[in-house]
GROMACS .gro file of C-alpha atoms in nm:
model
  300
    1MET     CA    1  -0.261  -2.168  -1.443
    2GLU     CA    2   0.052  -2.055  -1.626
    3ASN     CA    3   0.369  -1.980  -1.434
    4ALA     CA    4   0.531  -1.636  -1.431
    5ILE     CA    5   0.858  -1.778  -1.296
    6VAL     CA    6   1.007  -2.122  -1.348
    7VAL     CA    7   1.341  -2.223  -1.196
    8ASN     CA    8   1.496  -2.561  -1.274
    9ASN     CA    9   1.794  -2.709  -1.091
   10LEU     CA   10   1.986  -2.388  -1.027
   11THR     CA   11   2.326  -2.456  -0.874
   12LYS     CA   12   2.597  -2.203  -0.791
   13LYS     CA   13   2.914  -2.286  -0.600
   14TYR     CA   14   3.121  -2.038  -0.400
   15ASP     CA   15   3.395  -2.093  -0.145
   16GLY     CA   16   3.206  -2.195   0.169
   17PHE     CA   17   2.859  -2.188   0.011
   18VAL     CA   18   2.661  -2.387  -0.245
   19LEU     CA   19   2.323  -2.300  -0.390
   20ASN     CA   20   2.209  -2.657  -0.421
   21ASN     CA   21   1.987  -2.761  -0.711
   22ILE     CA   22   1.703  -2.512  -0.655
   23SER     CA   23   1.377  -2.570  -0.842
   24PHE     CA   24   1.037  -2.402  -0.807
   25GLN     CA   25   0.747  -2.248  -0.997
   26VAL     CA   26   0.555  -1.926  -0.929
   27PRO     CA   27   0.197  -1.913  -1.067
   28THR     CA   28   0.089  -1.595  -1.242
   29GLY     CA   29  -0.116  -1.370  -1.014
   30SER     CA   30   0.037  -1.501  -0.692
   31VAL     CA   31   0.269  -1.371  -0.422
   32VAL     CA   32   0.554  -1.594  -0.310
   33GLY     CA   33   0.736  -1.522   0.014
   34PHE     CA   34   1.095  -1.646   0.011
   35ILE     CA   35   1.223  -1.683   0.368
   36GLY     CA   36   1.544  -1.791   0.535
   37GLU     CA   37   1.806  -1.659   0.773
   38ASN     CA   38   2.075  -1.418   0.652
   39GLY     CA   39   2.321  -1.609   0.434
   40ALA     CA   40   2.072  -1.884   0.351
   41GLY     CA   41   2.089  -1.821  -0.023
   42LYS     CA   42   1.793  -1.590  -0.090
   43SER     CA   43   1.992  -1.322  -0.272
   44THR     CA   44   2.202  -1.576  -0.463
   45THR     CA   45   1.886  -1.748  -0.585
   46ILE     CA   46   1.734  -1.419  -0.701
   47ARG     CA   47   2.052  -1.302  -0.874
   48ALA     CA   48   2.092  -1.637  -1.050
   49MET     CA   49   1.725  -1.632  -1.145
   50LEU     CA   50   1.772  -1.287  -1.302
   51GLY     CA   51   2.099  -1.379  -1.474
   52ILE     CA   52   2.297  -1.126  -1.270
   53VAL     CA   53   2.521  -1.413  -1.161
   54ILE     CA   54   2.576  -1.706  -1.393
   55ALA     CA   55   2.461  -2.035  -1.244
   56ASP     CA   56   2.691  -2.336  -1.277
   57THR     CA   57   2.394  -2.549  -1.382
   58GLY     CA   58   2.021  -2.504  -1.425
   59GLU     CA   59   1.797  -2.248  -1.592
   60ALA     CA   60   1.534  -1.986  -1.516
   61TRP     CA   61   1.234  -1.868  -1.716
   62LEU     CA   62   1.054  -1.536  -1.664
   63LEU     CA   63   0.722  -1.474  -1.838
   64GLY     CA   64   0.794  -1.768  -2.067
   65HIS     CA   65   1.138  -1.641  -2.172
   66LYS     CA   66   1.460  -1.819  -2.083
   67VAL     CA   67   1.693  -1.592  -1.888
   68GLY     CA   68   2.026  -1.549  -2.064
   69ARG     CA   69   1.903  -1.655  -2.407
   70LYS     CA   70   1.931  -1.382  -2.672
   71THR     CA   71   1.639  -1.394  -2.913
   72GLY     CA   72   1.643  -1.044  -3.059
   73ASP     CA   73   1.316  -0.964  -2.883
   74GLU     CA   74   1.403  -0.839  -2.537
   75ALA     CA   75   1.089  -0.628  -2.484
   76TRP     CA   76   0.968  -0.873  -2.217
   77ARG     CA   77   1.248  -0.753  -1.987
   78GLU     CA   78   1.061  -0.425  -1.939
   79GLN     CA   79   0.787  -0.625  -1.768
   80ILE     CA   80   1.024  -0.734  -1.490
   81GLY     CA   81   1.056  -0.493  -1.195
   82VAL     CA   82   1.341  -0.557  -0.950
   83VAL     CA   83   1.407  -0.396  -0.612
   84PHE     CA   84   1.709  -0.477  -0.395
   85ASP     CA   85   1.766  -0.392  -0.029
   86GLU     CA   86   1.957  -0.072  -0.113
   87CYS     CA   87   1.861   0.222  -0.331
   88ASN     CA   88   2.094   0.207  -0.633
   89PHE     CA   89   2.034   0.555  -0.774
   90HIS     CA   90   2.322   0.802  -0.753
   91TRP     CA   91   2.281   1.006  -0.439
   92GLU     CA   92   2.336   1.339  -0.615
   93LEU     CA   93   2.045   1.283  -0.853
   94ARG     CA   94   1.720   1.460  -0.787
   95VAL     CA   95   1.398   1.256  -0.804
   96LYS     CA   96   1.297   1.443  -1.121
   97GLN     CA   97   1.627   1.342  -1.280
   98VAL     CA   98   1.566   0.978  -1.187
   99GLN     CA   99   1.233   1.005  -1.368
  100ASN     CA  100   1.399   1.151  -1.679
  101ILE     CA  101   1.665   0.878  -1.687
  102MET     CA  102   1.411   0.600  -1.650
  103ARG     CA  103   1.199   0.751  -1.927
  104ASP     CA  104   1.497   0.716  -2.162
  105ILE     CA  105   1.570   0.358  -2.051
  106TYR     CA  106   1.222   0.206  -2.064
  107LYS     CA  107   0.999   0.231  -2.370
  108THR     CA  108   0.704   0.141  -2.147
  109TRP     CA  109   0.780   0.410  -1.889
  110ASN     CA  110   0.464   0.578  -1.755
  111ASP     CA  111   0.517   0.932  -1.623
  112GLU     CA  112   0.162   0.956  -1.493
  113LYS     CA  113   0.199   0.641  -1.287
  114PHE     CA  114   0.537   0.747  -1.146
  115LEU     CA  115   0.415   1.093  -1.051
  116GLY     CA  116   0.110   0.934  -0.889
  117TYR     CA  117   0.336   0.725  -0.667
  118MET     CA  118   0.550   1.029  -0.582
  119LYS     CA  119   0.238   1.217  -0.472
  120ARG     CA  120   0.109   0.920  -0.276
  121PHE     CA  121   0.446   0.867  -0.106
  122GLU     CA  122   0.492   1.243  -0.050
  123ILE     CA  123   0.833   1.243  -0.217
  124PRO     CA  124   0.926   1.589  -0.359
  125LEU     CA  125   1.058   1.581  -0.715
  126ASP     CA  126   1.332   1.836  -0.636
  127LYS     CA  127   1.479   1.630  -0.350
  128LYS     CA  128   1.816   1.464  -0.400
  129VAL     CA  129   1.833   1.090  -0.338
  130LYS     CA  130   2.081   1.147  -0.054
  131GLU     CA  131   1.827   1.372   0.119
  132LEU     CA  132   1.563   1.102   0.134
  133SER     CA  133   1.508   0.881   0.438
  134ARG     CA  134   1.569   0.507   0.401
  135GLY     CA  135   1.194   0.454   0.377
  136MET     CA  136   1.159   0.717   0.102
  137LYS     CA  137   1.453   0.568  -0.091
  138MET     CA  138   1.284   0.230  -0.086
  139LYS     CA  139   0.951   0.382  -0.192
  140LEU     CA  140   1.132   0.554  -0.480
  141SER     CA  141   1.287   0.223  -0.590
  142ILE     CA  142   0.951   0.048  -0.576
  143ALA     CA  143   0.780   0.331  -0.765
  144VAL     CA  144   1.039   0.304  -1.043
  145ALA     CA  145   0.995  -0.075  -1.057
  146LEU     CA  146   0.618  -0.034  -1.093
  147SER     CA  147   0.621   0.248  -1.348
  148HIS     CA  148   0.738   0.060  -1.657
  149ASP     CA  149   0.453  -0.188  -1.713
  150SER     CA  150   0.597  -0.449  -1.477
  151ARG     CA  151   0.405  -0.777  -1.467
  152VAL     CA  152   0.652  -0.947  -1.235
  153LEU     CA  153   0.793  -0.771  -0.930
  154ILE     CA  154   1.099  -0.928  -0.765
  155LEU     CA  155   1.210  -0.788  -0.431
  156ASP     CA  156   1.519  -0.888  -0.233
  157GLU     CA  157   1.486  -0.780   0.132
  158ALA     CA  158   1.317  -0.461   0.015
  159THR     CA  159   1.134  -0.405   0.346
  160SER     CA  160   1.426  -0.475   0.580
  161GLY     CA  161   1.527  -0.187   0.803
  162LEU     CA  162   1.199  -0.002   0.751
  163ASP     CA  163   0.963   0.090   1.033
  164PRO     CA  164   0.629  -0.095   1.060
  165VAL     CA  165   0.424   0.199   0.927
  166VAL     CA  166   0.631   0.229   0.609
  167ARG     CA  167   0.637  -0.150   0.561
  168ASN     CA  168   0.259  -0.167   0.591
  169GLU     CA  169   0.219   0.115   0.338
  170ILE     CA  170   0.438  -0.074   0.091
  171LEU     CA  171   0.247  -0.398   0.150
  172ASP     CA  172  -0.075  -0.210   0.067
  173ILE     CA  173   0.077  -0.119  -0.270
  174PHE     CA  174   0.156  -0.484  -0.334
  175ARG     CA  175  -0.199  -0.591  -0.243
  176GLU     CA  176  -0.341  -0.342  -0.492
  177LEU     CA  177  -0.100  -0.458  -0.761
  178ILE     CA  178  -0.211  -0.822  -0.755
  179GLU     CA  179  -0.586  -0.755  -0.745
  180ASP     CA  180  -0.620  -0.798  -1.122
  181GLY     CA  181  -0.466  -1.147  -1.115
  182GLN     CA  182  -0.216  -1.050  -1.387
  183HIS     CA  183   0.072  -0.939  -1.169
  184THR     CA  184   0.311  -1.161  -0.977
  185ILE     CA  185   0.531  -1.081  -0.678
  186PHE     CA  186   0.835  -1.274  -0.557
  187ILE     CA  187   0.957  -1.125  -0.229
  188SER     CA  188   1.244  -1.241  -0.011
  189SER     CA  189   1.258  -1.130   0.350
  190HIS     CA  190   1.357  -1.238   0.698
  191ILE     CA  191   1.063  -1.031   0.833
  192THR     CA  192   0.821  -1.322   0.848
  193SER     CA  193   0.527  -1.109   0.967
  194ASP     CA  194   0.534  -0.923   0.632
  195ILE     CA  195   0.553  -1.251   0.443
  196GLU     CA  196   0.258  -1.391   0.638
  197LYS     CA  197   0.046  -1.085   0.558
  198ILE     CA  198   0.101  -1.074   0.185
  199SER     CA  199   0.201  -1.417   0.051
  200ASP     CA  200   0.001  -1.694  -0.114
  201TYR     CA  201   0.293  -1.937  -0.105
  202ILE     CA  202   0.592  -1.977   0.126
  203MET     CA  203   0.935  -2.107   0.027
  204LEU     CA  204   1.203  -2.168   0.290
  205ILE     CA  205   1.573  -2.192   0.205
  206HIS     CA  206   1.849  -2.292   0.447
  207LYS     CA  207   2.220  -2.317   0.365
  208GLY     CA  208   2.150  -2.322  -0.006
  209LYS     CA  209   1.882  -2.592   0.005
  210LEU     CA  210   1.511  -2.540  -0.053
  211LEU     CA  211   1.347  -2.710   0.246
  212LEU     CA  212   0.984  -2.604   0.210
  213SER     CA  213   0.749  -2.487  -0.064
  214GLU     CA  214   0.383  -2.481   0.036
  215SER     CA  215   0.067  -2.274   0.029
  216LYS     CA  216   0.062  -2.027   0.317
  217ASP     CA  217  -0.295  -2.119   0.401
  218GLU     CA  218  -0.203  -2.486   0.422
  219ILE     CA  219   0.087  -2.403   0.653
  220LEU     CA  220  -0.129  -2.191   0.883
  221TYR     CA  221  -0.409  -2.449   0.881
  222ASN     CA  222  -0.206  -2.767   0.917
  223TYR     CA  223   0.100  -2.672   1.121
  224ALA     CA  224   0.077  -2.639   1.499
  225ILE     CA  225   0.291  -2.596   1.810
  226VAL     CA  226   0.235  -2.860   2.079
  227ARG     CA  227   0.342  -2.745   2.425
  228CYS     CA  228   0.368  -3.037   2.664
  229THR     CA  229   0.594  -3.243   2.890
  230ARG     CA  230   0.877  -3.460   2.761
  231GLU     CA  231   0.674  -3.771   2.829
  232GLN     CA  232   0.380  -3.634   2.630
  233ALA     CA  233   0.609  -3.523   2.347
  234ASP     CA  234   0.716  -3.885   2.300
  235LEU     CA  235   0.354  -3.968   2.210
  236ILE     CA  236   0.358  -3.746   1.898
  237PRO     CA  237   0.403  -3.946   1.573
  238LYS     CA  238   0.763  -3.895   1.466
  239ASP     CA  239   0.676  -3.855   1.096
  240ILE     CA  240   0.487  -3.527   1.156
  241VAL     CA  241   0.749  -3.364   1.381
  242VAL     CA  242   0.929  -3.076   1.208
  243GLY     CA  243   1.134  -2.969   1.508
  244LYS     CA  244   1.129  -2.918   1.880
  245GLU     CA  245   1.256  -2.691   2.156
  246VAL     CA  246   1.329  -2.850   2.493
  247CYS     CA  247   1.315  -2.627   2.800
  248GLN     CA  248   1.349  -2.715   3.167
  249TYR     CA  249   0.979  -2.765   3.233
  250GLU     CA  250   0.825  -2.784   2.886
  251VAL     CA  251   0.879  -2.915   2.535
  252SER     CA  252   0.751  -2.722   2.232
  253VAL     CA  253   0.706  -2.935   1.921
  254LEU     CA  254   0.625  -2.807   1.571
  255VAL     CA  255   0.409  -3.058   1.383
  256ARG     CA  256   0.312  -3.036   1.016
  257ASP     CA  257  -0.029  -3.203   1.038
  258LYS     CA  258  -0.280  -3.121   1.315
  259GLY     CA  259  -0.529  -3.367   1.172
  260ARG     CA  260  -0.282  -3.653   1.184
  261LEU     CA  261  -0.189  -3.552   1.540
  262ARG     CA  262  -0.551  -3.583   1.653
  263GLU     CA  263  -0.607  -3.905   1.457
  264SER     CA  264  -0.310  -4.059   1.640
  265GLY     CA  265  -0.496  -4.024   1.971
  266PHE     CA  266  -0.231  -3.792   2.110
  267GLU     CA  267  -0.471  -3.581   2.315
  268GLU     CA  268  -0.632  -3.881   2.488
  269LYS     CA  269  -0.297  -4.046   2.554
  270ALA     CA  270  -0.144  -3.721   2.682
  271GLU     CA  271  -0.430  -3.672   2.928
  272LEU     CA  272  -0.386  -4.027   3.058
  273THR     CA  273  -0.024  -3.960   3.149
  274GLY     CA  274  -0.146  -3.739   3.433
  275ASN     CA  275   0.181  -3.559   3.395
  276GLY     CA  276   0.070  -3.200   3.343
  277SER     CA  277  -0.145  -3.012   3.094
  278PHE     CA  278  -0.069  -2.957   2.726
  279ALA     CA  279  -0.174  -2.710   2.457
  280ILE     CA  280  -0.198  -2.716   2.078
  281ASP     CA  281  -0.142  -2.366   1.940
  282ARG     CA  282  -0.152  -2.216   1.593
  283ALA     CA  283   0.190  -2.202   1.427
  284THR     CA  284   0.312  -1.892   1.247
  285VAL     CA  285   0.541  -1.865   0.947
  286GLU     CA  286   0.812  -1.750   1.189
  287ASP     CA  287   0.765  -2.070   1.391
  288VAL     CA  288   0.810  -2.278   1.076
  289LEU     CA  289   1.133  -2.091   0.995
  290LEU     CA  290   1.281  -2.108   1.345
  291TYR     CA  291   1.200  -2.471   1.422
  292THR     CA  292   1.305  -2.594   1.078
  293VAL     CA  293   1.638  -2.411   1.083
  294ARG     CA  294   1.709  -2.506   1.445
  295THR     CA  295   1.646  -2.874   1.373
  296LYS     CA  296   1.869  -2.869   1.066
  297GLU     CA  297   2.147  -2.702   1.268
  298GLU     CA  298   2.123  -2.963   1.544
  299LYS     CA  299   2.164  -3.245   1.291
  300ILE     CA  300   2.488  -3.101   1.154
   0.00000   0.00000   0.00000
Protein backbone atom coordinates (compact mmCIF):
# COMPACT_ATOMS: atom_id res chain seq x y z
CA MET A 1 0.00 0.00 0.00
CA GLU A 2 1.42 3.39 -0.96
CA ASN A 3 1.70 6.15 1.62
CA ALA A 4 -0.15 9.45 1.30
CA ILE A 5 2.08 11.09 3.93
CA VAL A 6 5.69 10.33 4.79
CA VAL A 7 7.57 12.24 7.49
CA ASN A 8 11.26 11.59 8.12
CA ASN A 9 13.20 12.90 11.12
CA LEU A 10 11.44 16.25 11.50
CA THR A 11 13.10 18.40 14.16
CA LYS A 12 12.19 21.95 15.14
CA LYS A 13 13.69 23.78 18.10
CA TYR A 14 12.05 26.65 19.96
CA ASP A 15 12.88 28.23 23.31
CA GLY A 16 11.50 25.74 25.83
CA PHE A 17 10.29 23.19 23.27
CA VAL A 18 11.82 20.74 20.80
CA LEU A 19 10.01 18.71 18.18
CA ASN A 20 12.30 15.74 18.43
CA ASN A 21 13.10 13.69 15.33
CA ILE A 22 9.53 12.81 14.32
CA SER A 23 9.06 10.08 11.71
CA PHE A 24 5.90 8.29 10.54
CA GLN A 25 3.98 7.09 7.49
CA VAL A 26 0.27 7.35 6.69
CA PRO A 27 -1.11 4.73 4.26
CA THR A 28 -3.43 5.93 1.52
CA GLY A 29 -7.08 5.33 2.39
CA SER A 30 -6.54 5.40 6.15
CA VAL A 31 -7.42 7.71 9.03
CA VAL A 32 -4.69 8.56 11.51
CA GLY A 33 -5.59 10.06 14.88
CA PHE A 34 -2.80 12.22 16.30
CA ILE A 35 -3.25 12.60 20.06
CA GLY A 36 -1.44 14.35 22.88
CA GLU A 37 -2.05 16.94 25.56
CA ASN A 38 -2.08 20.65 24.70
CA GLY A 39 1.47 21.76 23.97
CA ALA A 40 2.66 18.25 23.12
CA GLY A 41 3.70 19.20 19.58
CA LYS A 42 0.69 18.26 17.45
CA SER A 43 0.33 21.64 15.75
CA THR A 44 4.09 22.07 15.31
CA THR A 45 4.29 18.67 13.62
CA ILE A 46 1.44 19.51 11.26
CA ARG A 47 2.81 22.95 10.38
CA ALA A 48 6.28 21.52 9.75
CA MET A 49 4.75 18.72 7.70
CA LEU A 50 2.94 21.30 5.54
CA GLY A 51 5.97 23.59 5.25
CA ILE A 52 4.23 26.42 7.11
CA VAL A 53 7.15 26.41 9.53
CA ILE A 54 10.59 25.40 8.32
CA ALA A 55 11.96 22.38 10.14
CA ASP A 56 15.57 22.50 11.33
CA THR A 57 16.12 18.99 9.96
CA GLY A 58 14.06 16.32 8.27
CA GLU A 59 11.60 16.22 5.39
CA ALA A 60 7.96 15.55 4.58
CA TRP A 61 6.31 14.07 1.51
CA LEU A 62 2.64 14.51 0.58
CA LEU A 63 1.15 12.42 -2.22
CA GLY A 64 4.66 11.54 -3.35
CA HIS A 65 5.84 15.17 -3.53
CA LYS A 66 8.49 16.61 -1.25
CA VAL A 67 7.16 19.57 0.70
CA GLY A 68 9.19 22.71 0.04
CA ARG A 69 10.71 21.51 -3.22
CA LYS A 70 9.78 23.64 -6.24
CA THR A 71 9.33 21.51 -9.34
CA GLY A 72 7.22 23.77 -11.54
CA ASP A 73 4.27 21.40 -11.16
CA GLU A 74 2.40 22.42 -8.04
CA ALA A 75 -1.02 21.07 -9.08
CA TRP A 76 -0.78 18.36 -6.41
CA ARG A 77 -1.18 21.03 -3.72
CA GLU A 78 -4.84 21.40 -4.70
CA GLN A 79 -5.34 17.83 -3.50
CA ILE A 80 -4.38 18.76 0.07
CA GLY A 81 -7.22 20.07 2.26
CA VAL A 82 -6.23 21.70 5.56
CA VAL A 83 -8.45 22.77 8.46
CA PHE A 84 -7.14 24.46 11.61
CA ASP A 85 -8.92 24.98 14.92
CA GLU A 86 -10.10 28.48 13.96
CA CYS A 87 -12.00 29.70 10.92
CA ASN A 88 -9.54 31.84 8.94
CA PHE A 89 -11.98 33.56 6.59
CA HIS A 90 -12.51 37.29 7.08
CA TRP A 91 -15.50 37.78 9.31
CA GLU A 92 -17.12 40.39 7.04
CA LEU A 93 -17.24 38.00 4.08
CA ARG A 94 -20.50 36.35 3.20
CA VAL A 95 -20.49 32.60 2.54
CA LYS A 96 -21.22 33.26 -1.15
CA GLN A 97 -18.15 35.50 -1.31
CA VAL A 98 -16.02 32.77 0.26
CA GLN A 99 -17.21 30.47 -2.51
CA ASN A 100 -16.28 33.03 -5.20
CA ILE A 101 -12.80 33.56 -3.75
CA MET A 102 -12.09 29.86 -3.51
CA ARG A 103 -13.25 29.37 -7.10
CA ASP A 104 -10.57 31.84 -8.21
CA ILE A 105 -7.87 30.20 -6.07
CA TYR A 106 -8.41 26.53 -6.91
CA LYS A 107 -8.54 25.25 -10.48
CA THR A 108 -10.20 22.09 -9.16
CA TRP A 109 -12.89 23.97 -7.23
CA ASN A 110 -16.30 22.26 -7.43
CA ASP A 111 -19.27 24.60 -6.94
CA GLU A 112 -21.76 21.75 -6.94
CA LYS A 113 -19.94 19.94 -4.15
CA PHE A 114 -19.59 23.11 -2.05
CA LEU A 115 -23.25 24.05 -2.44
CA GLY A 116 -24.19 20.49 -1.53
CA TYR A 117 -22.29 20.81 1.74
CA MET A 118 -23.88 24.20 2.44
CA LYS A 119 -27.33 22.67 1.98
CA ARG A 120 -26.46 19.66 4.11
CA PHE A 121 -25.00 21.86 6.87
CA GLU A 122 -27.89 24.36 6.58
CA ILE A 123 -25.52 27.30 6.14
CA PRO A 124 -27.16 30.23 4.27
CA LEU A 125 -25.06 31.67 1.45
CA ASP A 126 -25.95 35.26 2.40
CA LYS A 127 -24.72 34.90 6.01
CA LYS A 128 -21.55 36.69 7.04
CA VAL A 129 -18.81 34.56 8.60
CA LYS A 130 -19.09 36.55 11.84
CA GLU A 131 -22.79 35.62 12.04
CA LEU A 132 -22.10 31.90 12.02
CA SER A 133 -21.85 29.82 15.18
CA ARG A 134 -18.51 28.15 15.97
CA GLY A 135 -19.91 24.87 14.70
CA MET A 136 -21.05 26.46 11.41
CA LYS A 137 -17.67 28.16 10.96
CA MET A 138 -15.93 24.82 11.31
CA LYS A 139 -18.38 23.17 8.90
CA LEU A 140 -17.68 25.97 6.41
CA SER A 141 -13.92 25.41 6.73
CA ILE A 142 -14.31 21.67 6.23
CA ALA A 143 -16.63 22.18 3.25
CA VAL A 144 -14.04 24.43 1.59
CA ALA A 145 -11.28 21.88 2.27
CA LEU A 146 -13.36 19.13 0.65
CA SER A 147 -14.54 21.10 -2.39
CA HIS A 148 -11.30 21.31 -4.36
CA ASP A 149 -10.61 17.64 -5.16
CA SER A 150 -8.78 16.99 -1.88
CA ARG A 151 -7.27 13.51 -1.58
CA VAL A 152 -5.60 14.23 1.75
CA LEU A 153 -7.43 16.03 4.55
CA ILE A 154 -5.31 17.37 7.42
CA LEU A 155 -7.13 18.68 10.47
CA ASP A 156 -5.56 20.34 13.51
CA GLU A 157 -7.96 20.28 16.48
CA ALA A 158 -10.83 20.93 14.08
CA THR A 159 -13.47 19.40 16.37
CA SER A 160 -12.35 21.05 19.62
CA GLY A 161 -14.93 23.28 21.26
CA LEU A 162 -17.81 21.79 19.28
CA ASP A 163 -20.81 20.11 20.88
CA PRO A 164 -21.18 16.32 20.52
CA VAL A 165 -23.96 16.55 17.92
CA VAL A 166 -21.92 18.76 15.59
CA ARG A 167 -18.78 16.64 16.12
CA ASN A 168 -20.68 13.48 15.24
CA GLU A 169 -22.07 15.11 12.09
CA ILE A 170 -18.55 16.05 11.01
CA LEU A 171 -17.25 12.55 11.75
CA ASP A 172 -20.00 11.17 9.49
CA ILE A 173 -18.63 13.32 6.66
CA PHE A 174 -15.17 11.89 7.25
CA ARG A 175 -16.48 8.31 7.22
CA GLU A 176 -18.17 8.93 3.87
CA LEU A 177 -15.01 10.50 2.47
CA ILE A 178 -12.79 7.47 3.08
CA GLU A 179 -15.24 4.84 1.81
CA ASP A 180 -13.62 4.77 -1.64
CA GLY A 181 -10.18 3.95 -0.21
CA GLN A 182 -8.61 6.84 -2.15
CA HIS A 183 -8.85 9.55 0.49
CA THR A 184 -6.67 9.93 3.57
CA ILE A 185 -7.34 11.81 6.79
CA PHE A 186 -4.78 12.98 9.35
CA ILE A 187 -6.58 14.44 12.36
CA SER A 188 -5.09 15.81 15.56
CA SER A 189 -7.27 16.14 18.62
CA HIS A 190 -7.28 15.89 22.39
CA ILE A 191 -10.88 14.58 22.17
CA THR A 192 -9.92 10.92 22.27
CA SER A 193 -13.52 9.67 21.89
CA ASP A 194 -13.61 11.21 18.39
CA ILE A 195 -10.25 9.67 17.54
CA GLU A 196 -11.42 6.25 18.73
CA LYS A 197 -14.55 6.44 16.56
CA ILE A 198 -12.91 7.38 13.30
CA SER A 199 -9.24 6.33 13.25
CA ASP A 200 -7.47 3.31 11.80
CA TYR A 201 -4.16 4.21 13.43
CA ILE A 202 -3.23 6.10 16.58
CA MET A 203 -0.12 8.22 17.10
CA LEU A 204 0.69 9.70 20.50
CA ILE A 205 3.07 12.62 20.97
CA HIS A 206 4.31 13.97 24.30
CA LYS A 207 6.69 16.89 24.80
CA GLY A 208 7.81 16.74 21.19
CA LYS A 209 8.49 13.00 21.12
CA LEU A 210 6.44 10.40 19.28
CA LEU A 211 5.77 7.73 21.92
CA LEU A 212 3.26 5.48 20.17
CA SER A 213 2.23 4.60 16.62
CA GLU A 214 -0.06 1.58 16.36
CA SER A 215 -3.23 0.27 14.77
CA LYS A 216 -6.27 1.34 16.77
CA ASP A 217 -7.69 -2.17 16.63
CA GLU A 218 -4.47 -3.60 18.04
CA ILE A 219 -4.54 -1.06 20.87
CA LEU A 220 -8.16 -1.83 21.75
CA TYR A 221 -7.58 -5.59 21.49
CA ASN A 222 -4.24 -5.85 23.26
CA TYR A 223 -4.22 -3.08 25.86
CA ALA A 224 -6.06 -3.53 29.16
CA ILE A 225 -6.50 -1.93 32.58
CA VAL A 226 -5.79 -4.24 35.52
CA ARG A 227 -7.48 -3.11 38.74
CA CYS A 228 -6.03 -4.90 41.73
CA THR A 229 -4.17 -4.56 45.04
CA ARG A 230 -0.57 -3.41 45.30
CA GLU A 231 0.55 -6.94 46.06
CA GLN A 232 -1.23 -8.26 42.96
CA ALA A 233 0.17 -5.44 40.82
CA ASP A 234 3.69 -6.64 41.64
CA LEU A 235 2.85 -9.92 39.88
CA ILE A 236 2.36 -8.22 36.48
CA PRO A 237 5.39 -8.65 34.14
CA LYS A 238 7.23 -5.33 34.19
CA ASP A 239 7.92 -5.36 30.43
CA ILE A 240 4.20 -5.03 29.55
CA VAL A 241 3.39 -2.24 32.04
CA VAL A 242 2.75 1.09 30.31
CA GLY A 243 1.80 3.02 33.43
CA LYS A 244 -0.06 2.83 36.69
CA GLU A 245 -2.23 4.85 39.04
CA VAL A 246 -1.95 4.11 42.76
CA CYS A 247 -4.92 4.94 44.96
CA GLN A 248 -5.49 4.26 48.65
CA TYR A 249 -7.23 0.92 48.20
CA GLU A 250 -6.52 -0.02 44.58
CA VAL A 251 -3.88 0.07 41.87
CA SER A 252 -4.84 0.52 38.22
CA VAL A 253 -2.22 -0.71 35.76
CA LEU A 254 -2.26 -0.20 31.99
CA VAL A 255 -0.69 -3.18 30.21
CA ARG A 256 0.07 -3.39 26.49
CA ASP A 257 -0.45 -7.13 26.02
CA LYS A 258 -3.42 -8.99 27.55
CA GLY A 259 -2.23 -12.26 26.06
CA ARG A 260 1.17 -11.96 27.68
CA LEU A 261 -0.51 -11.05 30.98
CA ARG A 262 -2.54 -14.27 30.95
CA GLU A 263 0.42 -16.37 29.78
CA SER A 264 2.39 -15.11 32.78
CA GLY A 265 -0.10 -16.79 35.12
CA PHE A 266 -1.08 -13.47 36.66
CA GLU A 267 -4.72 -14.41 37.25
CA GLU A 268 -3.89 -17.65 39.06
CA LYS A 269 -1.18 -16.00 41.15
CA ALA A 270 -3.41 -13.03 41.99
CA GLU A 271 -6.18 -15.33 43.21
CA LEU A 272 -3.72 -17.21 45.42
CA THR A 273 -2.77 -14.02 47.24
CA GLY A 274 -6.18 -14.04 48.89
CA ASN A 275 -5.77 -10.32 49.14
CA GLY A 276 -8.90 -9.05 47.41
CA SER A 277 -10.47 -9.38 43.97
CA PHE A 278 -9.08 -8.01 40.71
CA ALA A 279 -10.47 -7.09 37.30
CA ILE A 280 -9.09 -6.87 33.78
CA ASP A 281 -10.97 -4.20 31.81
CA ARG A 282 -10.83 -2.99 28.23
CA ALA A 283 -8.57 0.02 27.77
CA THR A 284 -9.65 3.03 25.73
CA VAL A 285 -7.54 5.39 23.65
CA GLU A 286 -7.99 7.94 26.43
CA ASP A 287 -6.54 5.45 28.94
CA VAL A 288 -3.49 4.97 26.72
CA LEU A 289 -2.99 8.75 26.54
CA LEU A 290 -3.46 9.42 30.25
CA TYR A 291 -1.38 6.56 31.60
CA THR A 292 1.44 7.09 29.11
CA VAL A 293 1.69 10.82 29.74
CA ARG A 294 1.38 10.40 33.53
CA THR A 295 4.18 7.84 33.59
CA LYS A 296 6.46 10.02 31.47
CA GLU A 297 5.80 12.98 33.78
CA GLU A 298 6.62 10.94 36.89
CA LYS A 299 9.98 9.91 35.41
CA ILE A 300 11.03 13.52 34.83
